[in-house]
Amino acid sequence: MTFDTLGLSADLLRTVGEEGYTTPTPVQAAAIPVVLEGRDVLAAAQTGTGKTAAFVLPILDRLRHHANSSFSPARHPTRVLILVPTRELAMQVDESVRTYGRTVPLRSAVVYGGIPMDPQIKVLRAGVEILVATPGRLLDLVGQRVANLGQVEILVLDEADRMLDMGFLPDIRRIIELLPPRRQNLMFSATFSDEIRRLSRTILHDPATVEVAPRNTAGEDIRQLVYPVDRDRKEALLAHLIRKEDLRQVLVFTRTKLAASRLASVLDRQGLEAVAIHSDRTQPERTRALEGFKNGDIRVLVATDVAARGLDIEDLPHVVNFELPWNPQDYIHRIGRTGRAGATGDAISLVSIDEVDLLRGVQRLLRRAIPWTVEEGFVPDRNAEPQPLRHLRPRAGGHPHHKPLRARASAGGARRRR
Ligand code: AMP
């Protein structure tokens, strides 16, 4: 299949060709024609599936007749609102709008929190047709009477599941009340939870559903592996694996900011260039860390789930779960960072005895067992007692049960007491 059959105009097809895209990704093939028709869309697609182009390209085509060279801000009202959960994703989507829209003379802008508002105010006052925004900052700008959403024709909710996880639902509802009732709505979400379906029913009208990957399954081109290990040996095992396998560009997940900072400094002290990226970092610090990681100066990027959301790193070869996430769906988000756009990737999980229940939750969601291996020299202590997980969230259930991991470690053969 080629892009030519999707109904996009010639200059956009040329842009796509110049970007080196030869074949539309499944979400692009399914979504572009329906968005062009003006229909609402509910699409299940993770970052890395080409979803940004799937909505940006047809939106550019639908809006191009509004392009004009007037200096009057009134001639450039906001016609498209793209809501995203994080600053990183906002920056990436904005970049995609500029890239894909380089031949279309519409104005675009991005607004997100954590940086001064004045430059954003200046840009919005001049008038922009396409606005990419995080919800909180957008509402601040509406409050200041700088952003006017009364002429929005198309609303995009990108990574809607993450927006709900981050507690943006009230903000989203307030924003929607400011939009004209007649508009096109596009909702993208990595997973379709019941909550997402409920939200979609209140926002979308007769949507076309685009579900390219089966519900709640990880990409087939990602190799997954579990290493059972004692909690206090995880740092050593991770450093050992990075050295032994000569891993580069490793994205490591922890559950907390504190654990991310601590792990990054332990690895860094051992000569493995590592940086933690989390929401306490300033925007310039985060951007610098991401750039260093992309260009290979930083070997290991340690992130929490919230911070990692929306990071676009192409062909990322390795994802490590230093700690399993509380929420099994986050496991799918995390490992979605690898094996993108057809590349293969590895997703390694270091699982201690107190995480067995979390591992079970992940396997239940995936509807399959993840293969495991015991690394020589890191055999877990058979007699270890599981420690209650700190900060245990009520939905994670009661105290973890350690039997399966013990069975696994011994089934692996190399048994040794430390
Ligand atoms: P996204 O899911 O929108 O974050 O896109 C993931 C990556 O895939 C981006 O870096 C895009 O440049 C790239 N991409 C998008 N569409 C295609 C395509 N049809 N062929 C090859 N790469 C693509």
XYZ file of C-alpha atoms and ligand atoms in Angstrom:
441
model
C 0.000 0.000 0.000
C 1.199 3.517 -0.744
C 0.231 6.960 0.533
C -1.218 7.917 -2.897
C -4.481 6.067 -2.315
C -5.401 7.788 0.951
C -6.776 11.008 -0.532
C -4.069 13.420 0.598
C -3.138 16.352 -1.620
C -0.049 16.337 -3.818
C 2.135 18.644 -1.731
C 1.551 16.593 1.427
C 2.396 13.426 -0.491
C 5.605 15.100 -1.567
C 6.416 16.046 2.053
C 5.757 12.499 3.208
C 8.101 11.223 0.474
C 10.774 13.699 1.494
C 10.503 12.418 5.065
C 11.371 8.989 3.688
C 8.006 7.393 4.412
C 7.132 4.939 1.674
C 4.291 2.955 3.225
C 1.580 4.259 5.551
C 1.618 2.620 8.967
C -1.583 0.689 9.822
C -3.032 3.545 11.889
C -2.301 5.998 9.076
C -3.906 3.764 6.449
C -7.025 3.395 8.581
C -7.367 6.907 10.011
C -6.337 9.289 7.221
C -9.298 8.596 4.875
C -11.897 8.852 7.657
C -10.415 12.035 9.096
C -10.446 13.526 5.597
C -14.159 12.669 5.367
C -14.735 14.750 8.485
C -15.761 11.874 10.722
C -14.978 11.520 14.405
C -12.372 8.880 15.178
C -11.527 6.754 18.190
C -8.114 5.196 17.582
C -6.078 2.775 19.651
C -2.466 3.559 18.883
C 0.649 3.910 20.954
C 3.433 6.387 20.413
C 5.691 4.974 17.739
C 2.923 3.749 15.458
C 2.944 6.885 13.315
C -0.219 8.213 14.959
C 0.870 11.848 14.838
C 1.020 11.880 11.047
C -2.257 9.927 11.045
C -4.076 12.988 12.387
C -1.806 15.888 11.394
C -1.729 15.130 7.646
C -5.498 14.953 7.052
C -6.110 17.917 9.380
C -3.724 20.027 7.298
C -5.677 19.065 4.188
C -9.019 19.871 5.762
C -7.881 23.272 6.952
C -5.779 24.467 4.075
C -8.576 26.519 2.517
C -8.352 28.800 5.584
C -4.743 29.748 4.834
C -4.309 33.478 4.306
C -1.547 36.028 4.583
C -3.484 38.677 6.497
C -1.682 40.388 9.383
C -4.938 40.599 11.316
C -5.098 38.104 14.246
C -8.845 37.899 13.631
C -8.101 36.178 10.313
C -6.149 33.463 12.143
C -8.514 32.052 14.774
C -7.670 28.761 16.444
C -9.377 26.090 14.339
C -7.588 22.994 15.601
C -6.880 22.203 19.223
C -4.556 19.282 19.943
C -4.556 18.407 23.652
C -1.641 16.336 24.948
C -0.690 15.194 28.472
C 2.965 16.253 28.691
C 5.381 18.942 27.649
C 7.558 16.461 25.785
C 4.669 15.212 23.714
C 3.535 18.801 23.119
C 6.959 19.657 21.735
C 7.019 16.585 19.524
C 3.538 17.079 18.117
C 4.329 20.720 17.449
C 7.465 19.667 15.607
C 5.436 17.178 13.549
C 2.877 19.870 12.661
C 5.723 22.065 11.414
C 7.401 19.235 9.532
C 4.311 17.826 7.826
C 2.814 21.280 7.302
C 5.837 22.977 5.807
C 4.050 23.571 2.481
C 0.748 24.608 4.071
C 0.699 28.276 5.131
C -1.219 27.825 8.383
C 0.136 29.102 11.675
C 0.768 26.745 14.553
C 1.913 27.159 18.137
C 2.543 25.062 21.207
C 1.823 25.958 24.825
C 2.729 23.998 27.961
C 3.462 24.708 31.586
C 6.753 25.025 33.422
C 8.057 27.927 31.349
C 7.142 31.634 31.339
C 3.797 32.493 29.796
C 4.774 35.756 28.109
C 6.288 34.383 24.889
C 3.256 32.086 24.501
C 0.914 35.039 25.009
C 2.716 36.970 22.289
C 2.412 34.140 19.776
C -1.273 33.522 20.563
C -2.134 37.219 20.286
C -0.849 37.203 16.701
C -3.325 34.400 15.870
C -2.666 30.696 15.229
C -4.820 28.189 13.388
C -3.339 25.075 14.995
C -2.711 25.019 18.739
C -0.957 22.174 20.564
C -1.462 22.432 24.317
C -1.302 20.745 27.677
C -4.617 21.259 29.508
C -3.464 23.261 32.551
C -1.501 25.885 30.673
C -4.254 26.212 28.087
C -6.809 26.987 30.802
C -4.439 29.587 32.287
C -4.195 31.244 28.889
C -7.963 31.113 28.464
C -8.266 32.739 31.904
C -6.001 35.529 30.714
C -8.232 35.947 27.671
C -5.371 35.157 25.312
C -6.572 31.801 24.013
C -9.983 31.850 22.394
C -11.472 28.463 21.576
C -14.786 29.678 20.162
C -13.916 28.823 16.553
C -12.321 25.417 16.989
C -13.425 23.045 14.222
C -11.313 20.021 15.119
C -10.388 18.714 18.580
C -7.677 16.079 19.013
C -7.148 14.294 22.325
C -3.751 12.638 22.035
C -2.751 9.949 24.550
C -6.159 10.283 26.142
C -5.550 7.387 28.538
C -2.503 9.137 29.932
C -4.441 12.358 30.344
C -6.968 10.501 32.468
C -4.189 8.799 34.469
C -2.685 12.205 35.166
C -5.981 13.550 36.467
C -6.745 15.908 33.569
C -10.384 14.862 33.202
C -11.848 17.970 34.932
C -9.599 20.240 32.818
C -10.612 18.426 29.649
C -14.286 18.857 30.494
C -13.798 22.568 31.152
C -11.976 22.991 27.844
C -14.675 21.138 25.929
C -17.310 23.486 27.309
C -15.440 26.335 25.622
C -15.576 24.706 22.171
C -18.346 25.061 19.614
C -20.655 22.032 19.870
C -20.361 21.250 16.160
C -16.843 20.068 15.494
C -14.801 17.049 14.479
C -13.305 15.037 17.351
C -10.341 12.677 17.185
C -9.303 10.641 20.183
C -6.072 8.620 20.342
C -5.237 6.303 23.195
C -2.664 3.549 23.708
C -5.221 1.437 25.515
C -9.015 1.318 25.549
C -9.977 1.124 29.190
C -13.620 1.313 30.243
C -12.924 4.856 31.394
C -11.665 5.787 27.917
C -14.758 4.290 26.312
C -16.954 6.258 28.706
C -15.121 9.498 27.907
C -15.306 8.784 24.197
C -19.078 8.367 24.407
C -19.418 11.848 25.878
C -17.146 13.521 23.327
C -17.317 11.632 20.027
C -20.257 11.459 17.638
C -20.648 8.231 15.717
C -16.889 7.654 15.617
C -15.023 5.402 13.237
C -13.047 3.036 15.448
C -9.489 2.357 14.431
C -7.890 -0.435 16.374
C -4.773 -1.555 14.612
C -2.989 -3.528 17.308
C -5.153 -6.002 19.192
C -6.435 -4.638 22.441
C -3.886 -4.588 25.271
C -1.175 -6.564 23.564
C 2.430 -5.588 23.255
C 4.038 -5.299 19.821
C 5.064 -8.625 18.371
C 8.490 -7.332 17.424
C 9.482 -6.716 21.052
C 11.457 -9.456 22.785
C 10.519 -9.589 26.440
C 12.549 -11.207 29.201
C 12.319 -11.354 32.991
C 15.347 -11.665 35.287
C 14.358 -12.785 38.786
C 16.789 -11.075 41.176
C 17.067 -9.948 44.785
C 15.962 -6.374 45.315
C 19.331 -5.256 46.664
C 21.201 -6.706 43.690
C 19.199 -4.971 40.971
C 21.676 -2.120 40.452
C 24.563 -4.562 40.158
C 22.634 -6.798 37.748
C 21.648 -3.867 35.561
C 25.225 -2.554 35.392
C 26.425 -6.101 34.658
C 23.913 -6.618 31.811
C 24.669 -3.230 30.257
C 28.384 -4.054 30.230
C 28.062 -7.707 29.231
C 25.653 -7.070 26.356
C 27.274 -3.712 25.535
C 23.856 -2.064 25.652
C 23.584 1.505 24.430
C 20.576 3.826 24.494
C 18.921 2.060 27.391
C 15.704 3.537 28.749
C 15.211 2.374 32.351
C 11.962 2.746 34.272
C 11.525 3.154 37.994
C 8.319 3.721 39.941
C 9.406 6.843 41.785
C 11.407 9.988 41.113
C 13.605 9.184 44.077
C 14.459 5.748 42.724
C 15.174 7.273 39.298
C 17.630 9.815 40.715
C 19.280 7.263 42.956
C 19.734 4.683 40.192
C 21.081 7.240 37.723
C 23.731 8.364 40.186
C 24.713 4.773 41.090
C 25.173 3.900 37.405
C 26.925 7.151 36.658
C 29.391 6.573 39.512
C 30.205 3.217 37.923
C 31.173 4.909 34.689
C 27.941 4.233 32.772
C 26.762 7.656 31.606
C 23.277 7.880 33.108
C 20.787 10.676 33.676
C 17.391 10.698 35.395
C 14.532 12.445 33.654
C 11.498 13.227 35.776
C 8.914 15.881 36.310
C 10.924 17.755 38.973
C 13.527 18.589 36.374
C 13.210 21.917 34.594
C 12.227 21.877 30.961
C 15.721 22.837 29.705
C 17.229 20.058 31.858
C 14.805 17.531 30.412
C 15.404 18.666 26.869
C 19.177 18.525 27.383
C 18.987 15.025 28.838
C 16.848 13.808 25.952
C 19.194 15.296 23.367
C 22.221 13.734 25.052
C 20.453 10.398 25.017
C 19.462 10.686 21.377
C 22.954 11.594 20.206
C 24.619 8.854 22.249
C 26.388 10.982 24.896
C 24.140 9.511 27.551
C 23.982 5.744 27.613
C 21.229 5.236 30.162
C 18.154 7.397 30.649
C 16.263 6.626 33.860
C 12.644 7.729 33.865
C 9.416 7.489 35.786
C 6.247 6.600 33.879
C 4.942 10.143 33.885
C 8.225 11.618 32.663
C 8.671 9.032 29.936
C 5.265 9.515 28.455
C 5.531 11.003 25.018
C 9.296 10.682 24.645
C 9.845 10.071 20.975
C 13.054 8.206 20.473
C 13.171 6.370 17.204
C 14.408 2.791 17.015
C 15.087 2.665 20.731
C 16.733 -0.714 21.169
C 16.412 -1.423 24.906
C 13.854 -0.798 27.598
C 14.485 -1.994 31.145
C 11.889 -2.240 33.875
C 14.098 -1.721 36.904
C 10.863 -1.903 38.864
C 7.586 -3.175 37.484
C 4.865 -0.522 37.331
C 1.908 -0.507 39.718
C -0.435 -0.453 36.806
C 0.013 -3.312 34.293
C -1.052 -1.061 31.421
C 2.014 1.082 32.124
C 4.108 -1.964 31.255
C 2.656 -1.819 27.758
C 3.299 1.934 27.544
C 6.854 1.435 28.716
C 7.842 -1.316 26.349
C 6.101 0.553 23.527
C 9.223 2.751 23.562
C 11.080 -0.022 21.815
C 10.369 -1.947 18.636
C 8.925 1.155 16.995
C 8.039 1.564 13.377
C 9.012 -1.999 12.568
C 12.347 -2.073 14.428
C 12.915 -4.883 16.909
C 13.615 -4.124 20.530
C 14.287 -5.760 23.861
C 12.270 -5.218 27.001
C 13.971 -6.563 30.117
C 12.345 -6.652 33.548
C 14.289 -7.072 36.784
C 11.781 -8.653 39.121
C 12.312 -9.120 42.836
C 10.313 -11.417 45.020
C 8.021 -8.637 46.227
C 6.971 -7.819 42.672
C 5.579 -11.214 41.794
C 1.997 -10.025 41.993
C 2.785 -7.109 39.706
C 4.379 -9.519 37.225
C 1.291 -11.680 37.364
C -0.873 -8.660 36.614
C 1.236 -7.864 33.547
C 1.079 -11.439 32.272
C -2.665 -11.523 32.774
C -3.037 -8.368 30.704
C -0.740 -9.691 27.971
C -2.522 -13.039 28.145
C 0.817 -14.810 28.037
C 3.787 -15.641 30.212
C 6.974 -13.679 29.724
C 10.051 -15.909 29.353
C 12.588 -15.639 32.152
C 16.217 -16.414 32.800
C 18.461 -16.337 35.845
C 21.762 -14.535 35.319
C 24.796 -16.356 36.676
C 25.988 -14.704 39.857
C 22.571 -13.123 40.466
C 20.532 -16.112 41.562
C 17.844 -14.871 43.942
C 18.007 -15.959 47.557
C 15.568 -18.857 47.894
C 14.820 -17.975 51.480
C 14.197 -14.295 50.945
C 11.015 -13.072 52.528
C 9.039 -10.627 50.461
C 9.043 -7.141 51.910
C 5.674 -5.401 51.755
C 5.871 -2.961 48.853
C 6.093 0.563 50.104
C 3.472 3.072 48.946
C 1.301 0.146 47.980
C -1.732 1.403 46.200
C -4.968 -0.236 47.337
C -5.785 -1.627 43.902
C -2.488 -3.515 43.787
C -4.013 -5.948 46.273
C -2.600 -7.406 49.464
C 0.861 -8.578 50.318
C 2.766 -10.144 47.489
C 3.134 -13.845 47.486
C 6.572 -15.174 46.720
C 6.067 -18.761 45.736
C 6.057 -18.499 41.933
C 9.349 -16.648 41.780
C 11.000 -19.149 44.072
C 9.719 -21.928 41.838
C 11.055 -20.101 38.809
C 14.482 -19.530 40.243
C 14.887 -23.156 41.199
C 13.457 -24.395 37.912
C 16.216 -22.356 36.281
C 18.715 -24.841 37.648
C 21.612 -22.779 38.930
C 20.644 -22.659 42.583
C 22.912 -20.967 45.026
C 22.482 -19.497 48.467
C 24.132 -16.193 49.072
P 4.491 8.691 16.272
O 3.779 7.425 16.573
O 3.618 9.688 15.641
O 5.224 9.214 17.479
O 5.619 8.367 15.156
C 6.712 7.533 15.434
C 7.843 7.714 14.438
O 7.540 7.065 13.203
C 8.126 9.174 14.090
O 9.491 9.404 14.321
C 7.804 9.312 12.622
O 8.757 10.129 11.983
C 7.882 7.891 12.097
N 6.883 7.614 11.045
C 5.604 8.060 11.000
N 4.978 7.578 9.912
C 5.864 6.806 9.255
C 5.795 6.035 8.049
N 4.669 5.952 7.325
N 6.904 5.374 7.684
C 8.036 5.435 8.422
N 8.171 6.145 9.562
C 7.087 6.819 9.991
